[in-house]
Amino acid sequence: MRRAILIGTVSSISLSTNVFAQDSEGAQNFEKISVTGSRIKRSDTETASPVTMLGADDIAALGATSVDGVLQKLTAMGGAMTNPGINNGSGGNASIDLRGLGSQRTLVLVNGRRMINSGTGAASTVDLNTIPVSMIARIEVLKDGASAVYGTDAVAGVVNVILKDDFEGLEANYNGAISGEGDAQESSFDITLGGSSDRGNFVLGIQYTDRGDASQADRKFSECPLDEGDNGLFCAGSDYAEGGHIWNSNVNDKKESLAVDNGISGLGGQYHRFTDADRFNFSQDSYLFTPMERLNLTGIANYELNYDTKLFAEFTYTKRWSEQQMAPQPVWFDFEYTESMGDALLSQTWDQGVRDEDGEFVLDAQGNPVFTETNYAYGDMISYGRRMSDTGTRDFSQVVDTVRAVIGAEGAIGEYYWDFSANFGRNDSVDRLTNLHNMGSIQDDIATGAFNPIDQAAWTTENMQDYLYTEQNSGGSQLFMLSGSLSGELFELPAGYAGFAAGFEHRSEKAWFIPDSLTAQGLANDPKVEPTAGGFDVNEAYLELALPVLEGQFLAENVEVSAAVRAFDYSTFGSDNTWKLGFTWTVNDQFMFRGVASTAYRAPTVDELYSGNSPSFERVTYPGAQDQAEVTVGGNSMLTPEEAETLTFGLVFEPSFIDGVSMTVDYYNIDISNAIATVDDQFIVDQCLASTANTGTALCQSANVRIDATGRIRFNNQLQNIGSEKTSGVDVNVKYAFEAAGLDWKASLDTTYLDEYVVQVTGAPVDYAGLITSGSGGYADFKTNLKLNVTGNDWDATYNARYIAGMDSFSCLNDDSCLAPSTPGVVYHDLSANYYLNDTVTLRAGVNNLLDKQPPYYTGNNDSNTDPYTYDVLGRRFFAGVNVKL
């Protein structure tokens, strides 16, 4: 019954692909297997850590053509997971974020081995697009820290994708999908071919996916950027508007005059005082759902040299073409207003603050500065901003090539199992951004009188052609890894044999990013972007033990203690170690307790260590300033590893009085110190701009905060080991399998309760549990998935319901004026069905978000007036497909 307790639950420990048969005392063959979270090969599947398994049928039930379409819906996931709904900054990537701790703290494995970091630039996380869905046998999600077993990055847990390696025959799939609005069309075609002989087998797979786009303009909730005023929500927009936006920049304390002086606009060809009607609706030109093409090639082979030795090889290649589209480029620059530019501004006025004899602003009875209208004059310094709709949208595109190859051997010597492998991965990317403007050339021509920015005719598409350029950046990453291990049984104890696994790993990683030459020189309007280049080596050794303590005793059918330790030596920061200690206590046929205490770590990536400085535009709030600050970010070669202490404790219950029912309850606690982070942008603004008392502090000196004449705040905010994060909660799963009405039924209910997620960088700690942010996703305190499957003779159907609890907006914690300080609870309903036409052909169809639930608006939203990291922005989606097996 010990095996049934675990295998019968959704949080069960599932088998890995490393299976090897061996004679036992010449009597019979038995299998020794390893499970995700342990490298010890054993004849049962019990370990101390909770693991969730997803099969190929779970993927098919959601009509998913990429791994993120399934994993991101798990209740244990949260935070900022890039997906097709992320138009601004995703680079076409897809990521996983276990426990909401960041995708960099979730280790992704393929067949138990590391996957190459992939995406654009000097990639530091795994792009899930590189894993072919058509080749997946199952996915195992370890919800526990596992650095002692797998090394760096396994802080929140591990996602282990197991590919098909024993497939025989020919299988083909075609899948199509479309939204209820008739956009975001998607089609996917794949073929899998496998064969075997007495000595080995091979599997080949090819998958091609083509995903269309949807526009923010085509959904009511996102057709314009909403803002909040005295009369409620209104359609707002950007200060950088068509026709240009002009401010006079001759005065000091410009941030105070901007509170009243909105500048002038040239929209419509005639200059006038800037009003909300002049703002630019950037939503009309932005994708809601991003397009992509993807080609996946896979090959897996095994060959048995003899009864005790097997060779294996794995190969995957992915080519991705992805796109994003954003509003035309906003440009800004300063110049002197001269007579040669004409008299169009002389009749326009700006609000100049009145000062007393001491140079201080004169205040009215209400304490506000007194202003006087002043005409523009020749010699004034002008700050100019413009939305370049004259030349069209900014079109982002990426071409990414990712290859991974593994070769190795495994076998047995007596009762001991060994393996050795070499793992090579490389990712190369080129990303382009069209319809940019060489502002260096424009400003040079303004200085020589060859270009007149005041003249609207100068900004026509024809005149702009000489200033247009396409930014092209390149980047990549590379991984090379040698590993070997030995496992088996050490000695016999009264309760059974002590198992062990020991091994070594050598890993080399490097990454690079080469910015466009104009961007690198700072001639592209944005500040210059510096290149990234660097790498590191690490040598590691580990030992894992499984010690049976009791067996067949009263209230102790089986008790086992497990332990692991890993030592590592990095070329970047030196040596250290990490450990794990766990137990399983099977009380009887119905109850089992399990728990793990461990330390974990995450070494800084090449990008974090050696990334060159570049601008990032972040939301901040400050009176009279723009709501987007220009923040200079970059790496820090002095970074050291993040460290974590993790604890899980759980109960597995399979009641004997109800057949087919099983339940797991697991508590988790992860405490991260020395976290790699940047200071909260709003904190820097509050400390260093809103108050003069702190301007001499180390924080404000390094940040170098300033505000320019257009109201844009600028400061530095590079990575440092200054943070701490702590999260805890409970996972509950209930599963019930039964027969009724002549049909087979399976029901499961997964719930994750987030008790706390406390982050502290500077200032007071913030508990994000129950909060939704403007750029880091949502942290719902309750998330629940209900799944009901029914199977007949030649058909089956699946119903999924996903619940996300309501959350409070982080932006409104200290703001009582918010119109939408929280989001409501949201439920999504999904339906799918398969019809087995015969042994060869299966038809499938389904609909996701059956009730077309629209994402909620909240104050301080991220994009599309909502949070695409958390909510479905596409709406109702229909899908259908056909499967053919020969």
PDB file of N, CA and C in Angstrom, residues 649-698:
ATOM      1  N   PHE A 649       6.594  20.366   4.594  1.00  0.00           N
ATOM      2  CA  PHE A 649       6.083  19.335   5.499  1.00  0.00           C
ATOM      3  C   PHE A 649       4.681  18.983   5.045  1.00  0.00           C
ATOM      4  N   GLY A 650       4.399  17.691   4.910  1.00  0.00           N
ATOM      5  CA  GLY A 650       3.104  17.339   4.343  1.00  0.00           C
ATOM      6  C   GLY A 650       2.550  16.020   4.832  1.00  0.00           C
ATOM      7  N   LEU A 651       1.288  15.834   4.460  1.00  0.00           N
ATOM      8  CA  LEU A 651       0.542  14.625   4.790  1.00  0.00           C
ATOM      9  C   LEU A 651      -0.071  14.065   3.516  1.00  0.00           C
ATOM     10  N   VAL A 652       0.069  12.757   3.329  1.00  0.00           N
ATOM     11  CA  VAL A 652      -0.604  12.041   2.250  1.00  0.00           C
ATOM     12  C   VAL A 652      -1.637  11.112   2.891  1.00  0.00           C
ATOM     13  N   PHE A 653      -2.878  11.232   2.427  1.00  0.00           N
ATOM     14  CA  PHE A 653      -3.981  10.490   3.056  1.00  0.00           C
ATOM     15  C   PHE A 653      -4.776   9.758   1.979  1.00  0.00           C
ATOM     16  N   GLU A 654      -4.921   8.453   2.136  1.00  0.00           N
ATOM     17  CA  GLU A 654      -5.726   7.629   1.236  1.00  0.00           C
ATOM     18  C   GLU A 654      -6.674   6.794   2.090  1.00  0.00           C
ATOM     19  N   PRO A 655      -7.887   7.304   2.344  1.00  0.00           N
ATOM     20  CA  PRO A 655      -8.791   6.628   3.272  1.00  0.00           C
ATOM     21  C   PRO A 655      -9.254   5.266   2.745  1.00  0.00           C
ATOM     22  N   SER A 656      -9.270   4.322   3.626  1.00  0.00           N
ATOM     23  CA  SER A 656      -9.697   2.976   3.231  1.00  0.00           C
ATOM     24  C   SER A 656     -11.208   2.881   3.111  1.00  0.00           C
ATOM     25  N   PHE A 657     -11.936   3.820   3.713  1.00  0.00           N
ATOM     26  CA  PHE A 657     -13.396   3.746   3.716  1.00  0.00           C
ATOM     27  C   PHE A 657     -14.032   4.407   2.489  1.00  0.00           C
ATOM     28  N   ILE A 658     -13.223   5.047   1.617  1.00  0.00           N
ATOM     29  CA  ILE A 658     -13.737   5.597   0.362  1.00  0.00           C
ATOM     30  C   ILE A 658     -12.772   5.205  -0.750  1.00  0.00           C
ATOM     31  N   ASP A 659     -13.166   4.251  -1.575  1.00  0.00           N
ATOM     32  CA  ASP A 659     -12.305   3.803  -2.653  1.00  0.00           C
ATOM     33  C   ASP A 659     -12.074   4.926  -3.662  1.00  0.00           C
ATOM     34  N   GLY A 660     -10.835   5.057  -4.112  1.00  0.00           N
ATOM     35  CA  GLY A 660     -10.521   6.004  -5.167  1.00  0.00           C
ATOM     36  C   GLY A 660     -10.217   7.405  -4.709  1.00  0.00           C
ATOM     37  N   VAL A 661     -10.247   7.680  -3.396  1.00  0.00           N
ATOM     38  CA  VAL A 661      -9.982   9.021  -2.886  1.00  0.00           C
ATOM     39  C   VAL A 661      -8.562   9.104  -2.342  1.00  0.00           C
ATOM     40  N   SER A 662      -7.894  10.173  -2.659  1.00  0.00           N
ATOM     41  CA  SER A 662      -6.582  10.442  -2.079  1.00  0.00           C
ATOM     42  C   SER A 662      -6.444  11.944  -1.880  1.00  0.00           C
ATOM     43  N   MET A 663      -5.618  12.326  -0.920  1.00  0.00           N
ATOM     44  CA  MET A 663      -5.460  13.735  -0.592  1.00  0.00           C
ATOM     45  C   MET A 663      -4.037  14.002  -0.127  1.00  0.00           C
ATOM     46  N   THR A 664      -3.508  15.162  -0.508  1.00  0.00           N
ATOM     47  CA  THR A 664      -2.222  15.613   0.005  1.00  0.00           C
ATOM     48  C   THR A 664      -2.368  17.030   0.531  1.00  0.00           C
ATOM     49  N   VAL A 665      -1.676  17.307   1.609  1.00  0.00           N
ATOM     50  CA  VAL A 665      -1.595  18.658   2.178  1.00  0.00           C
ATOM     51  C   VAL A 665      -0.124  18.921   2.469  1.00  0.00           C
ATOM     52  N   ASP A 666       0.428  19.987   1.870  1.00  0.00           N
ATOM     53  CA  ASP A 666       1.844  20.296   2.043  1.00  0.00           C
ATOM     54  C   ASP A 666       2.037  21.767   2.387  1.00  0.00           C
ATOM     55  N   TYR A 667       2.771  22.014   3.447  1.00  0.00           N
ATOM     56  CA  TYR A 667       3.158  23.364   3.846  1.00  0.00           C
ATOM     57  C   TYR A 667       4.545  23.648   3.296  1.00  0.00           C
ATOM     58  N   TYR A 668       4.759  24.852   2.786  1.00  0.00           N
ATOM     59  CA  TYR A 668       6.083  25.226   2.291  1.00  0.00           C
ATOM     60  C   TYR A 668       6.501  26.564   2.887  1.00  0.00           C
ATOM     61  N   ASN A 669       7.800  26.721   3.033  1.00  0.00           N
ATOM     62  CA  ASN A 669       8.387  27.957   3.552  1.00  0.00           C
ATOM     63  C   ASN A 669       9.745  28.143   2.890  1.00  0.00           C
ATOM     64  N   ILE A 670       9.930  29.250   2.201  1.00  0.00           N
ATOM     65  CA  ILE A 670      11.184  29.553   1.509  1.00  0.00           C
ATOM     66  C   ILE A 670      11.657  30.922   1.971  1.00  0.00           C
ATOM     67  N   ASP A 671      12.865  30.966   2.478  1.00  0.00           N
ATOM     68  CA  ASP A 671      13.426  32.210   3.024  1.00  0.00           C
ATOM     69  C   ASP A 671      14.728  32.516   2.283  1.00  0.00           C
ATOM     70  N   ILE A 672      14.713  33.562   1.453  1.00  0.00           N
ATOM     71  CA  ILE A 672      15.860  33.917   0.620  1.00  0.00           C
ATOM     72  C   ILE A 672      16.571  35.127   1.209  1.00  0.00           C
ATOM     73  N   SER A 673      17.872  35.024   1.343  1.00  0.00           N
ATOM     74  CA  SER A 673      18.685  36.149   1.797  1.00  0.00           C
ATOM     75  C   SER A 673      19.735  36.460   0.738  1.00  0.00           C
ATOM     76  N   ASN A 674      20.360  37.621   0.882  1.00  0.00           N
ATOM     77  CA  ASN A 674      21.378  38.058  -0.080  1.00  0.00           C
ATOM     78  C   ASN A 674      20.813  38.123  -1.496  1.00  0.00           C
ATOM     79  N   ALA A 675      19.517  38.413  -1.600  1.00  0.00           N
ATOM     80  CA  ALA A 675      18.844  38.379  -2.891  1.00  0.00           C
ATOM     81  C   ALA A 675      19.386  39.455  -3.825  1.00  0.00           C
ATOM     82  N   ILE A 676      19.535  39.075  -5.093  1.00  0.00           N
ATOM     83  CA  ILE A 676      19.979  40.003  -6.121  1.00  0.00           C
ATOM     84  C   ILE A 676      18.778  40.843  -6.546  1.00  0.00           C
ATOM     85  N   ALA A 677      18.897  42.145  -6.392  1.00  0.00           N
ATOM     86  CA  ALA A 677      17.734  42.995  -6.639  1.00  0.00           C
ATOM     87  C   ALA A 677      18.181  44.413  -6.943  1.00  0.00           C
ATOM     88  N   THR A 678      17.234  45.176  -7.413  1.00  0.00           N
ATOM     89  CA  THR A 678      17.415  46.616  -7.512  1.00  0.00           C
ATOM     90  C   THR A 678      16.505  47.267  -6.487  1.00  0.00           C
ATOM     91  N   VAL A 679      16.869  48.449  -6.073  1.00  0.00           N
ATOM     92  CA  VAL A 679      16.043  49.184  -5.128  1.00  0.00           C
ATOM     93  C   VAL A 679      14.722  49.535  -5.804  1.00  0.00           C
ATOM     94  N   ASP A 680      13.630  49.503  -5.064  1.00  0.00           N
ATOM     95  CA  ASP A 680      12.339  49.880  -5.617  1.00  0.00           C
ATOM     96  C   ASP A 680      12.425  51.291  -6.199  1.00  0.00           C
ATOM     97  N   ASP A 681      11.978  51.420  -7.457  1.00  0.00           N
ATOM     98  CA  ASP A 681      12.096  52.712  -8.143  1.00  0.00           C
ATOM     99  C   ASP A 681      11.349  53.823  -7.413  1.00  0.00           C
ATOM    100  N   GLN A 682      10.151  53.511  -6.933  1.00  0.00           N
ATOM    101  CA  GLN A 682       9.377  54.528  -6.233  1.00  0.00           C
ATOM    102  C   GLN A 682      10.071  54.935  -4.935  1.00  0.00           C
ATOM    103  N   PHE A 683      10.737  53.975  -4.281  1.00  0.00           N
ATOM    104  CA  PHE A 683      11.464  54.288  -3.046  1.00  0.00           C
ATOM    105  C   PHE A 683      12.575  55.296  -3.314  1.00  0.00           C
ATOM    106  N   ILE A 684      13.297  55.109  -4.425  1.00  0.00           N
ATOM    107  CA  ILE A 684      14.356  56.059  -4.767  1.00  0.00           C
ATOM    108  C   ILE A 684      13.777  57.450  -4.999  1.00  0.00           C
ATOM    109  N   VAL A 685      12.665  57.516  -5.723  1.00  0.00           N
ATOM    110  CA  VAL A 685      12.036  58.807  -5.984  1.00  0.00           C
ATOM    111  C   VAL A 685      11.604  59.469  -4.674  1.00  0.00           C
ATOM    112  N   ASP A 686      10.970  58.681  -3.802  1.00  0.00           N
ATOM    113  CA  ASP A 686      10.483  59.239  -2.543  1.00  0.00           C
ATOM    114  C   ASP A 686      11.620  59.695  -1.642  1.00  0.00           C
ATOM    115  N   GLN A 687      12.695  58.903  -1.607  1.00  0.00           N
ATOM    116  CA  GLN A 687      13.787  59.230  -0.710  1.00  0.00           C
ATOM    117  C   GLN A 687      14.673  60.355  -1.229  1.00  0.00           C
ATOM    118  N   CYS A 688      14.879  60.379  -2.533  1.00  0.00           N
ATOM    119  CA  CYS A 688      15.919  61.251  -3.074  1.00  0.00           C
ATOM    120  C   CYS A 688      15.396  62.456  -3.849  1.00  0.00           C
ATOM    121  N   LEU A 689      14.114  62.444  -4.196  1.00  0.00           N
ATOM    122  CA  LEU A 689      13.563  63.575  -4.935  1.00  0.00           C
ATOM    123  C   LEU A 689      12.522  64.315  -4.112  1.00  0.00           C
ATOM    124  N   ALA A 690      11.670  63.533  -3.431  1.00  0.00           N
ATOM    125  CA  ALA A 690      10.606  64.164  -2.644  1.00  0.00           C
ATOM    126  C   ALA A 690      11.142  64.778  -1.359  1.00  0.00           C
ATOM    127  N   SER A 691      12.302  64.307  -0.920  1.00  0.00           N
ATOM    128  CA  SER A 691      12.863  64.834   0.325  1.00  0.00           C
ATOM    129  C   SER A 691      14.313  65.231   0.094  1.00  0.00           C
ATOM    130  N   THR A 692      14.674  66.421   0.531  1.00  0.00           N
ATOM    131  CA  THR A 692      16.064  66.873   0.399  1.00  0.00           C
ATOM    132  C   THR A 692      16.939  66.366   1.534  1.00  0.00           C
ATOM    133  N   ALA A 693      16.313  65.793   2.560  1.00  0.00           N
ATOM    134  CA  ALA A 693      17.079  65.363   3.734  1.00  0.00           C
ATOM    135  C   ALA A 693      17.992  64.192   3.429  1.00  0.00           C
ATOM    136  N   ASN A 694      17.656  63.391   2.396  1.00  0.00           N
ATOM    137  CA  ASN A 694      18.412  62.170   2.132  1.00  0.00           C
ATOM    138  C   ASN A 694      19.338  62.278   0.935  1.00  0.00           C
ATOM    139  N   THR A 695      19.444  63.452   0.341  1.00  0.00           N
ATOM    140  CA  THR A 695      20.214  63.571  -0.897  1.00  0.00           C
ATOM    141  C   THR A 695      21.688  63.231  -0.726  1.00  0.00           C
ATOM    142  N   GLY A 696      22.204  63.309   0.503  1.00  0.00           N
ATOM    143  CA  GLY A 696      23.609  62.995   0.727  1.00  0.00           C
ATOM    144  C   GLY A 696      23.867  61.540   1.064  1.00  0.00           C
ATOM    145  N   THR A 697      22.831  60.713   1.142  1.00  0.00           N
ATOM    146  CA  THR A 697      23.014  59.308   1.486  1.00  0.00           C
ATOM    147  C   THR A 697      23.657  58.548   0.336  1.00  0.00           C
ATOM    148  N   ALA A 698      24.211  57.362   0.655  1.00  0.00           N
ATOM    149  CA  ALA A 698      24.854  56.534  -0.371  1.00  0.00           C
ATOM    150  C   ALA A 698      23.859  56.142  -1.455  1.00  0.00           C
TER     151      ALA A 698
END
